[in-house]
Amino acid sequence: MSSKKALSLFLSCILWFNLTHAQEIDRSLFIKDSLNVYINRALTNWRIPGVAVCIVKDNKVVLMRGYGVKELGLANKVDENTLFMIGSNTKAFTATALAMLQEDKKLSLDDRVTRYLPDFKLENKSAGELATIRDLLCHRLGFKTFQGDFTFYNSNLTRMQIIEKLGVMKASYPFRSKWGYTNSAFLTAGEIIPRVTGTSWENYLKEHIFVPLGMDNTLALTAKMPVSLNRTVPHTLIDERLSAIPFGQLDNMAPAMSICSSVNDMSKWVLTLLNNGKVGGKQVISAAAIQATRQPQDIVGKVHHLNGETDEEQYGLGWFLQDYAGHQLVMHDGGVNGYVSSVTLVPQEHLGIIILTNTDENEFYEALRWEIMDVYFKMPYRNYSDTYLKSYKSKAAEEQKINKKLRDSVYLNLVPPMPAVSYTGQYYNELYGKMVITTGENNDLEMRFEHHPKMFVRLQPLGGNRFYATFSDPVYGKAVFPFTFQNGRITSVRVKVADFIESGPYEFKKQD
């Protein structure tokens, strides 16, 4: 080998070593030196008003910080004590509370639901009689994911009315045969707590979890969120423009989704869970109760990671469970009107990650979770935020294209095949209840629902018996509602809300 080639090879080896070593240094210092820039850039690219992030490692807080603002257009900045709605991250609190009661010998997770709620029924009678608390907490009653949520979510139904309606909701699968995420099941589980303890779900959580952990700023119910001083405002996209929206009123589904908290308070929850239930030297939550929530109960499906791994995701009690890069993850996301969040535990690494955001139109909360984990797992930098954003924008562009075509059809002022009055009147769905259609301007119709009295739907003709439906609450989305026509009269209409609420349609039959 010539000296020139040898020198070239030597220099290449040095360059390779330096680049590799630099990559290691960059990853090890990413949290300290680069994360703030990464998050602030993402706020702009994703159009997120505010984010709060906390990382705990080895029983210490590594990072706790707020980014951006509480409300779009205002200068009030998010800090570590700013409240966000955490949505379904509430479920882990409910499941843990019930597991604590099991350790106190007040109940067994394998007790039948009817032992505590004698009036509990399912449409499948034997399933209702056999269903246990564990079945409620791991989503195996036989319902589809989000089934019934249009009826229950943000509605004027009480908790007990929702539980009663489960008796007429038709299961999509045989009992215990398939996993289907069921918010109303978690509500039902939470309502067992007052039957056992004599105190409400919200008071039990406050007395046995919030206060002992020092979560003094956390709200169990959404009703108090609007009047809290240091709180964010929810945001979503309205006609492709990010806007503030009203707070969801979700206390009728409280055990499934109502908690409002900050990263400071949530850090205390996560630190306690990672420390086997101890706060200082005091055992606040039994280690056995925590472990009970992490035992796999159901198979959710396959998960494909960006590093090429494919894993089987499972569900415990209030937690999703999966493996990633040789680590077991205990995690959950939460989404309600104008908010999405995530909580991730990596017990073997004593690592916890909390991400709260105040817009439901982002996937950054998920991208950031993986970015932080990859740092601690010594994985290559993948820039998850840009990867997720590219996919998100592609899907959003497709939706915008579909909506534009529908709006263009509306502008043609197409006349329905029947007079507007033919569509008006009272309609009924066995699960939901009543709905009324009245005439609006031009050939438009207006639809109002019994259990969502503040919400209406504007129906604009698309030709035939199809109407372009726009909900006054943007979270419920836009869709095409087709009417059924038989023997010279309208007999029914199919109603579809956004998948964020419920994926399946509702058939409302016209009443004579």
XYZ file of C-alpha atoms in Angstrom:
512
model
C 0.000 0.000 0.000
C 1.371 3.417 -0.919
C 2.058 5.946 1.832
C -0.560 8.207 0.229
C -3.238 5.505 0.468
C -2.182 4.624 4.007
C -2.443 8.280 5.069
C -5.856 8.535 3.422
C -7.057 5.407 5.225
C -5.639 6.695 8.525
C -7.397 10.059 8.128
C -10.654 8.303 7.215
C -10.435 6.193 10.365
C -9.854 9.306 12.487
C -12.780 11.068 10.806
C -15.047 8.038 11.347
C -13.956 7.848 15.008
C -14.593 11.567 15.543
C -18.015 11.465 13.894
C -19.018 8.406 15.889
C -17.701 9.920 19.107
C -19.458 13.214 18.312
C -22.709 11.349 17.788
C -22.304 9.743 21.224
C -21.575 13.138 22.777
C -24.509 14.752 20.975
C -26.907 12.060 22.205
C -25.636 12.137 25.763
C -26.027 15.923 25.916
C -29.237 16.138 23.885
C -31.486 16.685 26.910
C -29.269 19.389 28.356
C -28.107 21.191 25.219
C -30.607 20.549 22.442
C -34.048 19.669 23.804
C -35.227 23.245 24.359
C -34.379 24.180 20.773
C -36.019 20.972 19.506
C -39.273 21.660 21.387
C -39.474 25.370 20.520
C -38.938 24.548 16.852
C -41.694 21.934 17.050
C -44.145 24.426 18.593
C -43.782 26.539 15.461
C -43.840 23.686 12.959
C -46.787 21.890 14.567
C -48.657 25.100 15.503
C -48.871 24.155 19.177
C -49.656 27.002 21.594
C -48.192 25.364 24.700
C -46.341 22.281 25.916
C -45.195 21.149 29.357
C -42.519 18.444 29.629
C -41.010 16.542 32.526
C -38.337 13.844 32.559
C -37.517 11.919 35.728
C -34.594 9.520 36.025
C -33.243 7.559 38.982
C -35.676 9.195 41.412
C -34.730 12.736 40.328
C -36.275 15.347 38.069
C -33.936 15.797 35.085
C -36.060 18.392 33.301
C -39.332 20.136 34.126
C -40.397 23.061 32.008
C -43.244 24.802 30.235
C -42.958 26.062 26.656
C -45.157 28.429 24.692
C -48.374 30.015 25.903
C -51.544 29.023 27.712
C -53.775 30.575 25.052
C -53.058 31.486 21.452
C -52.580 35.221 20.941
C -51.873 35.966 24.600
C -48.512 36.347 26.304
C -49.249 34.248 29.401
C -46.545 31.573 29.363
C -46.879 27.930 30.358
C -44.915 26.975 33.474
C -44.414 23.750 35.415
C -47.580 24.358 37.465
C -49.903 25.197 34.565
C -52.907 22.881 34.342
C -53.728 20.784 31.270
C -56.506 18.239 30.854
C -54.787 14.828 30.797
C -57.723 12.859 29.311
C -57.279 9.102 29.409
C -54.151 9.324 31.534
C -56.855 9.465 34.210
C -57.391 5.722 33.707
C -54.178 4.705 35.456
C -55.333 6.577 38.577
C -58.683 4.757 38.533
C -57.102 1.338 38.000
C -54.494 1.979 40.704
C -57.186 3.096 43.170
C -59.109 -0.145 42.625
C -55.919 -2.189 42.934
C -55.225 -0.386 46.236
C -58.693 -1.359 47.461
C -57.921 -4.956 46.521
C -54.748 -4.829 48.640
C -56.849 -3.414 51.490
C -59.166 -6.446 51.163
C -62.117 -4.179 50.330
C -62.727 -5.942 47.006
C -61.170 -8.266 44.453
C -60.541 -7.223 40.881
C -62.104 -10.554 39.929
C -65.355 -9.791 41.736
C -68.391 -9.584 39.476
C -69.562 -6.056 38.738
C -73.106 -6.914 39.851
C -71.831 -7.523 43.381
C -71.398 -3.754 43.739
C -73.708 -2.453 40.995
C -76.709 -4.850 41.101
C -78.458 -3.033 38.229
C -75.476 -3.392 35.874
C -76.498 -5.119 32.635
C -75.119 -5.735 29.181
C -77.173 -6.453 26.079
C -75.629 -9.937 26.247
C -77.290 -10.983 29.511
C -74.779 -13.671 30.488
C -71.855 -11.321 29.777
C -73.398 -8.748 32.097
C -73.750 -11.345 34.833
C -70.178 -12.632 34.418
C -68.332 -9.329 33.860
C -65.714 -8.544 36.534
C -63.977 -5.353 37.627
C -60.899 -6.614 35.772
C -62.931 -6.922 32.542
C -63.938 -3.269 32.886
C -60.345 -2.133 33.434
C -58.815 -3.970 30.468
C -61.421 -3.284 27.762
C -62.709 -6.790 27.008
C -66.486 -6.456 27.244
C -66.820 -7.010 23.499
C -67.306 -3.422 22.348
C -65.426 -1.660 19.562
C -62.932 1.043 20.472
C -64.813 4.233 21.490
C -68.170 2.513 20.966
C -70.971 4.578 22.505
C -68.813 7.641 23.109
C -70.887 9.936 20.881
C -73.804 9.237 23.214
C -71.784 9.631 26.398
C -68.959 12.077 25.713
C -69.531 15.725 26.705
C -73.231 14.936 27.128
C -75.819 15.811 29.786
C -76.195 12.171 30.831
C -75.321 11.324 34.432
C -72.814 8.599 35.323
C -75.593 6.195 36.296
C -77.551 6.941 33.099
C -74.470 6.043 31.057
C -74.042 2.776 32.948
C -77.734 2.041 32.359
C -77.344 2.655 28.617
C -74.631 -0.025 28.451
C -77.526 -2.445 28.779
C -78.781 -1.559 25.280
C -75.429 -1.048 23.515
C -74.947 -4.017 21.197
C -71.526 -5.646 21.528
C -69.478 -5.927 18.344
C -67.602 -9.052 19.443
C -68.239 -12.018 21.764
C -67.547 -11.318 25.444
C -63.812 -11.433 26.314
C -62.913 -12.393 22.745
C -61.352 -9.140 21.566
C -59.891 -5.921 22.974
C -61.905 -2.748 22.376
C -61.102 0.505 24.188
C -64.251 1.345 26.198
C -64.419 4.610 28.154
C -67.818 3.794 29.627
C -66.361 0.599 31.144
C -63.801 2.652 33.067
C -66.570 4.942 34.263
C -68.432 1.866 35.534
C -65.317 0.622 37.345
C -64.823 4.003 38.988
C -68.393 4.009 40.260
C -67.655 0.847 42.237
C -65.349 2.891 44.497
C -68.180 4.781 46.275
C -70.071 1.498 46.781
C -67.051 0.092 48.625
C -65.688 3.149 50.428
C -68.715 5.379 50.983
C -66.949 8.271 49.264
C -66.982 9.406 45.631
C -64.352 8.469 43.068
C -63.006 12.030 43.061
C -62.784 12.254 46.858
C -61.117 8.848 47.131
C -58.412 9.895 44.636
C -57.865 13.166 46.474
C -57.590 11.543 49.908
C -55.564 8.458 48.964
C -53.421 9.619 46.017
C -53.369 13.386 45.369
C -52.865 14.594 48.962
C -50.366 11.904 50.084
C -48.288 12.481 46.921
C -48.385 16.273 47.285
C -50.403 16.756 44.068
C -51.985 19.879 45.544
C -52.671 21.551 42.199
C -54.462 18.619 40.541
C -58.205 18.650 39.824
C -60.164 15.409 39.703
C -63.036 17.044 37.775
C -63.155 19.248 34.691
C -65.818 21.596 36.096
C -63.201 23.548 38.073
C -60.765 23.925 35.169
C -62.274 27.106 33.605
C -62.068 29.011 36.911
C -58.514 27.936 37.765
C -55.981 30.764 37.663
C -52.988 28.949 36.150
C -54.505 26.853 33.396
C -54.232 26.416 29.669
C -57.049 26.821 27.140
C -57.900 24.004 24.686
C -57.314 24.494 20.948
C -58.254 22.722 17.740
C -58.374 23.432 14.003
C -61.472 25.204 12.682
C -61.420 25.470 8.885
C -57.658 24.845 8.966
C -57.062 27.669 11.457
C -55.950 26.929 15.014
C -58.488 28.372 17.462
C -59.337 28.273 21.145
C -62.442 26.219 21.946
C -64.642 25.734 25.047
C -63.528 23.345 27.778
C -64.991 19.867 27.593
C -67.386 19.050 30.420
C -66.433 15.445 31.047
C -67.287 14.787 34.667
C -70.030 12.316 33.780
C -67.171 10.144 32.451
C -64.755 11.211 35.200
C -63.017 7.888 36.048
C -62.091 7.538 32.362
C -60.913 11.039 31.450
C -61.528 14.024 33.737
C -58.291 14.753 35.638
C -56.547 18.093 35.067
C -52.935 18.369 36.209
C -49.525 19.966 35.687
C -46.132 18.433 34.940
C -45.019 19.301 38.482
C -47.868 17.309 40.027
C -47.627 14.527 37.452
C -43.912 14.164 38.220
C -44.872 13.213 41.794
C -47.237 10.531 40.458
C -44.624 9.120 38.083
C -41.812 9.224 40.671
C -44.016 7.324 43.130
C -44.902 4.656 40.560
C -41.242 4.214 39.610
C -40.308 3.987 43.308
C -42.733 1.093 43.937
C -45.244 3.348 45.655
C -42.947 5.058 48.138
C -42.797 8.789 48.820
C -39.629 9.334 50.789
C -39.668 6.466 53.257
C -43.455 6.176 53.359
C -45.358 3.500 51.419
C -48.293 5.467 49.967
C -49.319 2.996 47.245
C -48.573 -0.686 47.766
C -46.046 -2.172 45.369
C -48.464 -5.053 44.757
C -51.182 -2.634 43.614
C -48.793 -1.022 41.138
C -47.694 -4.400 39.800
C -51.318 -5.499 39.421
C -51.907 -2.691 36.915
C -48.877 -3.730 34.837
C -49.786 -7.371 34.292
C -50.783 -8.046 30.637
C -54.496 -8.818 30.260
C -55.204 -8.416 26.532
C -53.453 -8.259 23.178
C -54.058 -4.905 21.475
C -52.178 -5.503 18.212
C -48.863 -5.038 16.433
C -46.735 -1.904 16.829
C -44.191 -0.957 14.168
C -41.357 1.263 15.421
C -39.299 3.603 13.253
C -36.143 1.651 14.120
C -37.588 -1.359 12.281
C -38.757 -3.296 15.333
C -42.223 -4.859 15.436
C -43.738 -5.540 18.818
C -46.963 -6.931 20.206
C -48.746 -4.279 22.238
C -50.705 -5.452 25.264
C -52.999 -3.798 27.788
C -52.774 -4.065 31.556
C -55.152 -2.139 33.813
C -55.121 1.477 32.702
C -51.770 1.076 30.911
C -50.545 0.007 27.474
C -47.575 -2.375 27.637
C -44.945 -3.008 24.979
C -41.245 -3.719 24.487
C -38.902 -1.358 22.675
C -35.144 -1.684 22.203
C -34.982 -4.307 24.935
C -36.978 -2.252 27.444
C -40.472 -2.808 28.789
C -42.625 0.296 28.442
C -45.654 1.145 30.571
C -47.467 3.981 28.839
C -50.720 5.738 27.988
C -51.942 8.645 25.890
C -54.795 10.985 26.677
C -56.969 13.031 24.333
C -60.010 15.229 25.021
C -61.358 18.460 23.504
C -58.295 20.553 22.651
C -55.706 18.473 24.524
C -53.438 15.457 23.934
C -50.842 14.098 26.336
C -48.664 11.108 27.132
C -47.184 9.443 30.209
C -44.421 6.835 29.791
C -42.671 4.705 32.394
C -39.566 2.597 31.770
C -39.311 0.805 35.132
C -35.980 -0.985 34.542
C -34.339 2.350 33.677
C -36.195 4.253 36.427
C -37.194 6.633 33.631
C -40.438 8.574 33.336
C -41.599 10.996 30.618
C -44.604 13.338 30.836
C -45.740 15.480 27.896
C -48.832 17.721 27.994
C -50.096 19.841 25.077
C -53.059 22.199 24.626
C -54.107 21.333 21.089
C -55.638 18.060 19.932
C -54.234 18.629 16.431
C -50.698 17.376 16.958
C -48.722 14.159 17.163
C -45.673 15.879 18.629
C -46.481 14.562 22.105
C -45.882 11.081 20.698
C -42.805 11.991 18.636
C -41.114 13.661 21.609
C -41.689 10.612 23.789
C -39.696 8.398 21.393
C -37.014 11.042 20.890
C -36.356 11.201 24.637
C -36.382 7.432 25.038
C -33.877 7.010 22.214
C -31.489 9.342 24.042
C -31.559 7.199 27.175
C -31.459 3.946 25.209
C -28.406 5.214 23.240
C -30.269 4.924 19.942
C -29.459 6.979 16.811
C -31.101 10.368 16.345
C -34.170 10.016 14.091
C -35.869 13.425 14.304
C -39.254 11.890 15.075
C -40.922 15.294 15.070
C -40.230 15.942 11.382
C -41.104 12.348 10.433
C -44.431 12.475 12.256
C -45.140 15.968 10.908
C -44.645 14.883 7.311
C -47.174 12.056 7.767
C -49.576 14.331 9.637
C -49.489 16.993 6.898
C -50.080 14.359 4.229
C -53.206 13.074 5.987
C -54.409 16.625 6.657
C -53.992 17.534 2.976
C -56.138 14.557 1.956
C -58.872 15.574 4.402
C -58.748 19.168 3.150
C -59.084 17.959 -0.435
C -62.168 15.906 0.449
C -63.747 18.794 2.362
C -63.057 21.208 -0.508
C -64.886 18.950 -2.952
C -67.858 18.778 -0.600
C -67.889 22.555 -0.082
C -67.718 23.056 -3.852
C -70.777 20.832 -4.204
C -72.590 22.899 -1.575
C -71.840 26.114 -3.521
C -73.756 24.687 -6.482
C -76.960 25.217 -4.451
C -78.233 21.775 -5.346
C -81.908 21.281 -4.533
C -82.806 18.138 -2.556
C -85.158 15.690 -4.330
C -87.826 16.384 -1.700
C -89.019 19.609 -0.032
C -86.968 20.566 3.039
C -89.946 19.987 5.308
C -89.928 16.300 4.320
C -86.658 15.845 6.234
C -87.803 17.651 9.362
C -89.237 16.045 12.457
C -88.171 13.843 15.339
C -85.738 10.934 14.944
C -84.714 8.210 17.378
C -81.735 5.924 17.973
C -82.046 3.113 20.503
C -78.761 3.901 22.232
C -78.604 7.657 21.856
C -82.238 8.710 22.151
C -83.935 11.646 20.416
C -82.765 13.968 17.669
C -84.774 16.717 15.937
C -84.353 18.253 12.464
C -85.784 21.663 11.601
C -85.473 23.881 8.527
C -82.776 26.535 8.290
C -81.837 29.157 5.695
C -82.258 28.373 1.973
C -82.398 24.582 1.659
C -80.306 24.007 4.781
C -81.476 21.922 7.708
C -80.538 22.059 11.368
C -80.089 19.018 13.594
C -80.159 19.054 17.414
C -79.518 16.196 19.837
C -81.274 15.402 23.110
C -78.134 14.808 25.150
C -75.969 17.578 23.615
C -78.290 20.586 24.026
C -75.580 23.194 23.329
C -74.546 21.609 20.030
C -76.228 21.679 16.611
C -75.392 20.432 13.109
C -75.856 22.439 9.924
C -76.947 20.260 6.975
C -76.340 21.569 3.437
C -77.609 19.734 0.301
C -75.087 17.780 -1.757
C -77.515 16.315 -4.270
C -79.719 13.283 -3.870
C -80.581 12.684 -0.231
C -77.064 13.511 0.956
C -76.182 16.505 3.119
C -72.881 18.049 4.157
C -72.925 18.093 7.957
C -70.939 20.641 9.976
C -71.049 20.361 13.768
C -71.106 23.598 15.767
C -68.539 21.969 18.069
C -65.527 21.481 15.756
C -64.238 18.494 17.755
C -67.134 16.457 16.321
C -65.943 17.167 12.776
C -67.612 17.281 9.364
C -69.200 14.448 7.430
C -71.764 13.419 4.822
C -75.126 12.400 6.282
C -77.219 10.258 3.888
C -80.993 9.986 4.367
C -82.904 6.807 3.528
C -85.955 7.229 1.296
C -88.686 4.558 1.060
C -92.224 4.588 -0.286
C -92.290 8.313 -0.828
C -90.996 9.323 2.608
C -87.787 9.777 4.590
C -87.321 6.878 7.005
C -83.884 7.437 8.585
C -80.561 9.294 8.519
C -77.052 8.027 9.198
C -75.075 10.277 11.578
C -71.271 10.132 11.764
C -69.057 12.078 14.165
C -65.261 12.437 14.025
C -63.261 9.286 14.744
C -61.706 11.194 17.665
C -65.118 10.729 19.351
C -66.436 7.474 17.832
C -65.650 5.602 14.624
C -68.994 3.915 13.950
C -72.134 5.612 12.531
C -75.537 5.962 14.199
C -78.793 5.223 12.389
C -81.560 7.562 13.546
C -85.061 6.466 12.475
C -87.701 9.052 11.663
C -90.688 8.958 14.003
C -94.254 9.272 12.700
